[in-house]
């Protein structure tokens, strides 16, 4: 058997081994709350929020796919979408356990706690989401884990092989995302004990993905077209607009769903999400006007800045979302712009 053949069949063999090992995991009845713990409205809202967050992954594929060269559209879009398959399997096998399993020194979860989702269906609700099943909480968190490596695609688009990127997804999910999620979101995580608050992934999702994207851009160095001052037109601006719309729509579930229930906090986060994105979008548009540039197309990158700001703060800001526009929209957008300038220089 040639090396190339072995390389091609190895992923399939690994998947078969995982499927075979899952047979030996003992199944147990689902947790019975006796009709006292679960809230039907909370369950319904979290199911919708989970689906909304998942919708952001194909939205991200459209967003990035429309901005690359025409010959790289399919490859770029697939890099975003493939995370849904890889991370879902990793999450069931060991990812959820690393994030939310029994804490080992506040650094990482015990991988054996929920190995192959052991005890997830039969377990009591998560302490911070007591009115929904533990399985639903795990699935909602899975959607965060799926989209995080997909955010990095924009920094390495057109410059990295598909197989290399799939390996990155595995390593990033296990070695970067899982520890940071445990530090921040597990009650026994060392950052959580220090008082660090991350309402909807500003640290766990965007900070980790942003640093990974910046590192990738620096390692891969500047593009030849950038060095030669040649501009490659985006393949499909309507794709960018569609992706932006899907991301904005999905972010309502991303942020409002992080309240863990259908309550006033989720409504508050919902409103702040929209207002923060709108404020960031207008700041980008007015910035372009001052620079005598057009105000459409790829400039819709603003959505990333406004979204990150709302992830950090949408559940903890003042009672009137409009009062927080300056901090949640303008400031996050300026911070993002500085990071973007660094990344573009590296590219």
CSV table of C-alpha atoms in Angstrom, one decimal:
chain,number,residue,atom,x,y,z
A,1,UNK,CA,0.0,0.0,0.0
A,2,UNK,CA,1.5,3.3,-1.1
A,3,UNK,CA,1.9,6.2,1.3
A,4,UNK,CA,-0.6,8.3,-0.6
A,5,UNK,CA,-3.3,5.6,-0.4
A,6,UNK,CA,-2.7,5.1,3.4
A,7,UNK,CA,-2.9,8.9,3.9
A,8,UNK,CA,-6.3,9.0,2.1
A,9,UNK,CA,-7.9,6.1,4.0
A,10,UNK,CA,-6.5,7.0,7.5
A,11,UNK,CA,-9.3,9.5,8.3
A,12,UNK,CA,-12.0,6.9,7.4
A,13,UNK,CA,-10.2,4.3,9.5
A,14,UNK,CA,-10.1,6.6,12.5
A,15,UNK,CA,-13.9,7.3,12.1
A,16,UNK,CA,-14.6,3.6,12.0
A,17,UNK,CA,-12.6,3.0,15.1
A,18,UNK,CA,-14.5,5.8,16.9
A,19,UNK,CA,-17.8,4.2,15.8
A,20,UNK,CA,-16.6,0.8,17.0
A,21,UNK,CA,-15.6,2.1,20.4
A,22,UNK,CA,-18.9,3.8,20.9
A,23,UNK,CA,-20.6,0.3,20.8
A,24,UNK,CA,-19.0,-0.4,24.2
A,25,UNK,CA,-20.5,2.6,25.9
A,26,UNK,CA,-23.4,1.5,28.1
A,27,UNK,CA,-26.6,3.3,27.5
A,28,UNK,CA,-28.8,4.5,30.4
A,29,UNK,CA,-32.3,6.0,30.7
A,30,UNK,CA,-32.7,9.7,30.2
A,31,UNK,CA,-32.8,11.9,33.3
A,32,UNK,CA,-36.2,12.2,34.8
A,33,UNK,CA,-36.9,15.5,36.4
A,34,UNK,CA,-40.3,14.5,37.7
A,35,UNK,CA,-41.9,17.4,36.0
A,36,UNK,CA,-40.3,19.8,38.5
A,37,UNK,CA,-37.1,21.1,36.9
A,38,UNK,CA,-37.5,21.6,33.2
A,39,UNK,CA,-39.3,24.6,31.7
A,40,UNK,CA,-41.0,24.0,28.3
A,41,UNK,CA,-40.5,27.6,27.2
A,42,UNK,CA,-36.8,27.5,28.1
A,43,UNK,CA,-36.3,24.2,26.2
A,44,UNK,CA,-38.1,25.6,23.1
A,45,UNK,CA,-36.1,28.8,23.1
A,46,UNK,CA,-32.8,27.0,23.5
A,47,UNK,CA,-33.7,24.5,20.7
A,48,UNK,CA,-34.3,27.5,18.4
A,49,UNK,CA,-31.1,29.3,19.6
A,50,UNK,CA,-29.1,26.2,18.9
A,51,UNK,CA,-30.4,26.0,15.4
A,52,UNK,CA,-29.7,29.7,14.9
A,53,UNK,CA,-26.1,29.4,16.0
A,54,UNK,CA,-25.6,26.4,13.7
A,55,UNK,CA,-27.0,28.6,10.8
A,56,UNK,CA,-24.0,30.9,11.4
A,57,UNK,CA,-21.6,28.3,10.0
A,58,UNK,CA,-23.0,28.2,6.5
A,59,UNK,CA,-23.4,31.9,6.8
A,60,UNK,CA,-19.7,32.2,7.5
A,61,UNK,CA,-19.0,30.0,4.4
A,62,UNK,CA,-21.0,32.5,2.2
A,63,UNK,CA,-19.3,35.4,3.9
A,64,UNK,CA,-15.7,34.2,3.3
A,65,UNK,CA,-16.5,32.4,0.0
A,66,UNK,CA,-17.7,35.6,-1.6
A,67,UNK,CA,-14.5,37.5,-0.8
A,68,UNK,CA,-11.9,35.2,-2.3
A,69,UNK,CA,-10.8,34.6,-5.9
A,70,UNK,CA,-13.3,32.8,-8.0
A,71,UNK,CA,-11.2,29.6,-8.3
A,72,UNK,CA,-11.0,29.3,-4.5
A,73,UNK,CA,-14.7,29.8,-3.6
A,74,UNK,CA,-15.6,26.1,-3.1
A,75,UNK,CA,-12.5,25.3,-1.1
A,76,UNK,CA,-13.0,28.3,1.2
A,77,UNK,CA,-16.6,27.5,1.8
A,78,UNK,CA,-15.9,23.8,2.5
A,79,UNK,CA,-13.3,24.8,5.1
A,80,UNK,CA,-16.0,26.6,7.0
A,81,UNK,CA,-18.6,23.9,6.7
A,82,UNK,CA,-16.4,20.9,7.3
A,83,UNK,CA,-15.9,22.0,11.0
A,84,UNK,CA,-19.6,21.0,11.6
A,85,UNK,CA,-18.7,17.4,10.9
A,86,UNK,CA,-15.3,17.2,12.5
A,87,UNK,CA,-16.1,19.1,15.7
A,88,UNK,CA,-19.4,17.4,16.2
A,89,UNK,CA,-17.7,14.0,16.3
A,90,UNK,CA,-14.9,15.3,18.5
A,91,UNK,CA,-17.4,16.9,20.9
A,92,UNK,CA,-19.3,13.7,21.4
A,93,UNK,CA,-16.2,11.6,21.9
A,94,UNK,CA,-14.2,13.9,24.2
A,95,UNK,CA,-14.6,17.6,23.5
A,96,UNK,CA,-17.6,18.2,25.8
A,97,UNK,CA,-15.9,16.3,28.6
A,98,UNK,CA,-12.7,18.4,28.2
A,99,UNK,CA,-14.8,21.6,28.5
A,100,UNK,CA,-17.4,20.7,31.1
A,101,UNK,CA,-16.1,17.5,32.7
A,102,UNK,CA,-14.9,17.3,36.3
A,103,UNK,CA,-12.2,20.0,36.6
A,104,UNK,CA,-8.6,19.0,36.9
A,105,UNK,CA,-7.0,21.8,38.8
A,106,UNK,CA,-9.1,24.4,37.0
A,107,UNK,CA,-7.2,23.8,33.8
A,108,UNK,CA,-9.0,21.1,31.9
A,109,UNK,CA,-12.0,18.8,32.3
A,110,UNK,CA,-11.5,15.1,32.9
A,111,UNK,CA,-11.8,13.4,29.5
A,112,UNK,CA,-13.4,10.4,31.1
A,113,UNK,CA,-16.3,12.2,32.7
A,114,UNK,CA,-18.5,12.4,29.6
A,115,UNK,CA,-16.5,10.2,27.2
A,116,UNK,CA,-18.7,9.4,24.2
A,117,UNK,CA,-21.4,11.6,25.9
A,118,UNK,CA,-21.5,9.2,28.8
A,119,UNK,CA,-24.0,10.6,31.4
A,120,UNK,CA,-25.1,13.5,29.2
A,121,UNK,CA,-28.6,12.2,28.4
A,122,UNK,CA,-29.0,10.7,31.9
A,123,UNK,CA,-27.3,13.5,33.8
A,124,UNK,CA,-28.9,16.3,35.9
A,125,UNK,CA,-29.1,19.8,34.3
A,126,UNK,CA,-26.0,22.0,34.2
A,127,UNK,CA,-25.8,24.1,37.3
A,128,UNK,CA,-26.0,27.4,35.4
A,129,UNK,CA,-28.9,26.2,33.1
A,130,UNK,CA,-31.1,24.3,35.6
A,131,UNK,CA,-34.3,24.4,33.5
A,132,UNK,CA,-33.1,22.7,30.4
A,133,UNK,CA,-31.8,19.1,29.8
A,134,UNK,CA,-28.1,18.6,30.0
A,135,UNK,CA,-28.2,17.2,26.5
A,136,UNK,CA,-29.6,20.5,25.2
A,137,UNK,CA,-27.0,22.5,27.0
A,138,UNK,CA,-24.3,20.3,25.5
A,139,UNK,CA,-25.7,20.7,22.0
A,140,UNK,CA,-25.9,24.5,22.4
A,141,UNK,CA,-22.3,24.6,23.4
A,142,UNK,CA,-21.4,22.4,20.5
A,143,UNK,CA,-22.5,25.0,18.1
A,144,UNK,CA,-20.0,27.5,19.6
A,145,UNK,CA,-17.3,24.9,19.2
A,146,UNK,CA,-18.2,24.4,15.6
A,147,UNK,CA,-18.1,28.0,14.5
A,148,UNK,CA,-14.9,28.9,16.3
A,149,UNK,CA,-12.3,27.2,14.0
A,150,UNK,CA,-14.4,28.4,11.1
A,151,UNK,CA,-13.7,32.0,12.0
A,152,UNK,CA,-10.0,31.4,11.3
A,153,UNK,CA,-10.7,30.6,7.6
A,154,UNK,CA,-10.6,34.2,6.6
A,155,UNK,CA,-7.0,34.6,7.7
A,156,UNK,CA,-5.7,31.5,5.8
A,157,UNK,CA,-8.0,31.4,2.8
A,158,UNK,CA,-6.4,30.5,-0.5
A,159,UNK,CA,-3.1,29.7,1.3
A,160,UNK,CA,-3.5,26.4,3.1
A,161,UNK,CA,-4.4,22.9,1.9
A,162,UNK,CA,-7.8,21.5,2.9
A,163,UNK,CA,-6.2,18.5,4.6
A,164,UNK,CA,-3.9,20.7,6.6
A,165,UNK,CA,-6.9,22.8,7.7
A,166,UNK,CA,-8.9,19.7,8.9
A,167,UNK,CA,-5.9,18.8,11.0
A,168,UNK,CA,-5.9,22.3,12.4
A,169,UNK,CA,-9.5,22.0,13.3
A,170,UNK,CA,-8.8,18.9,15.4
A,171,UNK,CA,-5.8,20.3,17.2
A,172,UNK,CA,-7.3,23.7,17.8
A,173,UNK,CA,-10.5,22.2,19.2
A,174,UNK,CA,-8.7,19.9,21.6
A,175,UNK,CA,-5.7,22.0,22.6
A,176,UNK,CA,-7.0,25.6,22.4
A,177,UNK,CA,-10.7,25.8,22.5
A,178,UNK,CA,-11.4,23.1,25.1
A,179,UNK,CA,-9.0,24.5,27.7
A,180,UNK,CA,-10.1,28.1,27.3
A,181,UNK,CA,-13.8,27.1,27.5
A,182,UNK,CA,-13.1,25.2,30.7
A,183,UNK,CA,-11.1,28.1,32.2
A,184,UNK,CA,-13.9,30.5,31.5
A,185,UNK,CA,-17.2,28.7,31.5
A,186,UNK,CA,-16.7,25.9,34.0
A,187,UNK,CA,-17.5,27.0,37.6
A,188,UNK,CA,-14.2,25.4,38.7
A,189,UNK,CA,-12.1,26.9,35.9
A,190,UNK,CA,-9.4,29.1,37.2
A,191,UNK,CA,-10.5,32.2,35.2
A,192,UNK,CA,-14.1,31.7,36.4
A,193,UNK,CA,-12.9,31.6,39.9
A,194,UNK,CA,-10.9,34.9,39.3
A,195,UNK,CA,-14.2,36.5,38.4
A,196,UNK,CA,-13.8,36.5,34.6
A,197,UNK,CA,-17.2,36.7,32.9
A,198,UNK,CA,-17.9,35.8,29.3
A,199,UNK,CA,-21.6,36.0,28.5
A,200,UNK,CA,-21.6,34.6,25.0
A,201,UNK,CA,-18.1,33.7,23.8
A,202,UNK,CA,-16.2,37.0,23.4
A,203,UNK,CA,-13.2,35.3,25.1
A,204,UNK,CA,-13.8,31.6,24.4
A,205,UNK,CA,-14.8,32.0,20.8
A,206,UNK,CA,-13.6,35.3,19.3
A,207,UNK,CA,-10.4,35.9,21.3
A,208,UNK,CA,-9.2,32.4,20.7
A,209,UNK,CA,-10.1,32.4,17.0
A,210,UNK,CA,-8.8,35.9,16.5
A,211,UNK,CA,-5.4,35.0,18.0
A,212,UNK,CA,-5.3,31.8,15.9
A,213,UNK,CA,-6.1,33.8,12.8
A,214,UNK,CA,-3.5,36.4,13.5
A,215,UNK,CA,-0.9,33.7,14.2
A,216,UNK,CA,-1.8,32.0,10.9
A,217,UNK,CA,-1.5,35.2,8.9
A,218,UNK,CA,1.9,36.0,10.5
A,219,UNK,CA,3.2,32.4,9.9
A,220,UNK,CA,2.0,32.3,6.2
A,221,UNK,CA,3.3,35.9,5.7
A,222,UNK,CA,2.1,38.4,3.2
A,223,UNK,CA,0.4,37.4,0.0
A,224,UNK,CA,2.3,37.8,-3.2
A,225,UNK,CA,-0.5,39.9,-4.6
A,226,UNK,CA,-0.3,42.2,-1.6
A,227,UNK,CA,3.4,42.6,-2.0
A,228,UNK,CA,3.0,43.3,-5.7
A,229,UNK,CA,0.1,45.7,-5.0
A,230,UNK,CA,-2.2,43.7,-7.2
A,231,UNK,CA,-5.9,43.7,-6.3
A,232,UNK,CA,-7.9,40.5,-6.8
A,233,UNK,CA,-11.6,41.3,-7.0
A,234,UNK,CA,-13.9,39.3,-4.8
A,235,UNK,CA,-15.7,36.4,-6.4
A,236,UNK,CA,-19.2,37.2,-5.4
A,237,UNK,CA,-20.3,40.2,-3.4
A,238,UNK,CA,-23.9,39.0,-3.1
A,239,UNK,CA,-22.4,35.9,-1.2
A,240,UNK,CA,-20.9,38.4,1.3
A,241,UNK,CA,-24.2,40.1,1.8
A,242,UNK,CA,-26.0,36.8,2.2
A,243,UNK,CA,-23.4,35.6,4.7
A,244,UNK,CA,-23.6,38.8,6.6
A,245,UNK,CA,-27.3,38.5,6.9
A,246,UNK,CA,-27.1,34.9,8.1
A,247,UNK,CA,-24.5,35.8,10.7
A,248,UNK,CA,-26.5,38.7,12.0
A,249,UNK,CA,-29.6,36.5,12.2
A,250,UNK,CA,-27.8,33.7,13.8
A,251,UNK,CA,-26.2,36.0,16.4
A,252,UNK,CA,-29.6,36.5,18.0
A,253,UNK,CA,-29.4,32.8,19.1
A,254,UNK,CA,-25.7,33.1,19.8
A,255,UNK,CA,-26.1,35.9,22.4
A,256,UNK,CA,-29.7,35.7,23.5
A,257,UNK,CA,-29.5,31.9,23.8
A,258,UNK,CA,-26.6,32.3,26.2
A,259,UNK,CA,-29.0,33.5,28.9
A,260,UNK,CA,-29.9,29.8,29.2
A,261,UNK,CA,-33.6,30.5,29.4
A,262,UNK,CA,-36.5,32.4,27.9
A,263,UNK,CA,-36.4,35.3,30.3
A,264,UNK,CA,-35.8,39.1,30.5
A,265,UNK,CA,-32.0,38.6,30.2
A,266,UNK,CA,-32.4,36.8,26.9
A,267,UNK,CA,-34.6,39.7,25.6
A,268,UNK,CA,-32.0,42.2,26.8
A,269,UNK,CA,-29.2,40.3,25.0
A,270,UNK,CA,-31.3,40.1,21.9
A,271,UNK,CA,-31.9,43.8,21.8
A,272,UNK,CA,-28.2,44.6,22.5
A,273,UNK,CA,-27.0,42.3,19.8
A,274,UNK,CA,-28.9,44.1,17.1
A,275,UNK,CA,-28.1,47.6,18.4
A,276,UNK,CA,-24.4,46.9,18.8
A,277,UNK,CA,-24.1,45.4,15.3
A,278,UNK,CA,-26.0,48.4,13.8
A,279,UNK,CA,-23.7,50.9,15.6
A,280,UNK,CA,-20.6,49.1,14.5
A,281,UNK,CA,-21.9,48.9,10.9
A,282,UNK,CA,-22.6,52.6,10.8
A,283,UNK,CA,-19.2,53.4,12.2
A,284,UNK,CA,-17.6,51.5,9.4
A,285,UNK,CA,-19.8,53.1,6.8
A,286,UNK,CA,-19.1,56.6,8.1
A,287,UNK,CA,-15.4,55.8,8.3
A,288,UNK,CA,-15.4,54.8,4.6
A,289,UNK,CA,-17.3,58.0,3.7
A,290,UNK,CA,-14.6,60.1,5.4
A,291,UNK,CA,-12.0,58.2,3.4
A,292,UNK,CA,-14.0,58.7,0.2
A,293,UNK,CA,-14.6,55.0,-0.3
A,294,UNK,CA,-17.7,53.1,-1.3
A,295,UNK,CA,-19.9,51.9,1.6
A,296,UNK,CA,-20.9,48.4,0.5
A,297,UNK,CA,-19.5,44.9,-0.2
A,298,UNK,CA,-16.5,43.7,1.7
A,299,UNK,CA,-16.8,46.6,4.1
A,300,UNK,CA,-19.4,44.6,5.8
A,301,UNK,CA,-16.5,43.2,7.8
A,302,UNK,CA,-18.0,45.5,10.4
A,303,UNK,CA,-20.2,42.6,11.5
A,304,UNK,CA,-17.3,40.9,13.1
A,305,UNK,CA,-16.4,43.9,15.2
A,306,UNK,CA,-19.9,44.6,16.4
A,307,UNK,CA,-20.6,40.9,17.1
A,308,UNK,CA,-17.5,40.5,19.2
A,309,UNK,CA,-18.4,43.5,21.3
A,310,UNK,CA,-21.9,42.2,21.9
A,311,UNK,CA,-20.7,38.7,22.8
A,312,UNK,CA,-18.6,40.1,25.6
A,313,UNK,CA,-21.2,42.4,27.1
A,314,UNK,CA,-24.7,41.8,25.9
A,315,UNK,CA,-25.8,40.1,29.1
A,316,UNK,CA,-24.1,42.4,31.5
A,317,UNK,CA,-24.6,46.0,30.3
A,318,UNK,CA,-26.9,48.7,31.5
A,319,UNK,CA,-30.7,48.2,31.4
A,320,UNK,CA,-31.1,50.4,28.4
A,321,UNK,CA,-29.1,48.9,25.5
A,322,UNK,CA,-28.9,52.3,23.7
A,323,UNK,CA,-26.8,53.7,26.6
A,324,UNK,CA,-24.2,51.1,25.9
A,325,UNK,CA,-23.8,51.9,22.2
A,326,UNK,CA,-20.5,53.7,22.6
A,327,UNK,CA,-18.8,50.9,24.6
A,328,UNK,CA,-20.4,47.9,22.8
A,329,UNK,CA,-20.3,49.3,19.3
A,330,UNK,CA,-17.8,52.0,18.7
A,331,UNK,CA,-15.1,50.8,21.1
A,332,UNK,CA,-15.2,47.2,20.0
A,333,UNK,CA,-15.1,48.3,16.3
A,334,UNK,CA,-12.0,50.4,16.9
A,335,UNK,CA,-10.2,47.6,18.7
A,336,UNK,CA,-11.1,45.2,15.9
A,337,UNK,CA,-9.9,47.7,13.3
A,338,UNK,CA,-6.5,47.8,15.0
A,339,UNK,CA,-6.2,44.0,15.0
A,340,UNK,CA,-7.4,43.9,11.4
A,341,UNK,CA,-4.7,46.3,10.3
A,342,UNK,CA,-2.0,44.1,11.9
A,343,UNK,CA,-3.4,41.0,10.2
A,344,UNK,CA,-3.7,42.7,6.8
A,345,UNK,CA,-0.1,43.8,7.1
A,346,UNK,CA,1.0,40.2,7.9
A,347,UNK,CA,-1.0,39.0,4.9
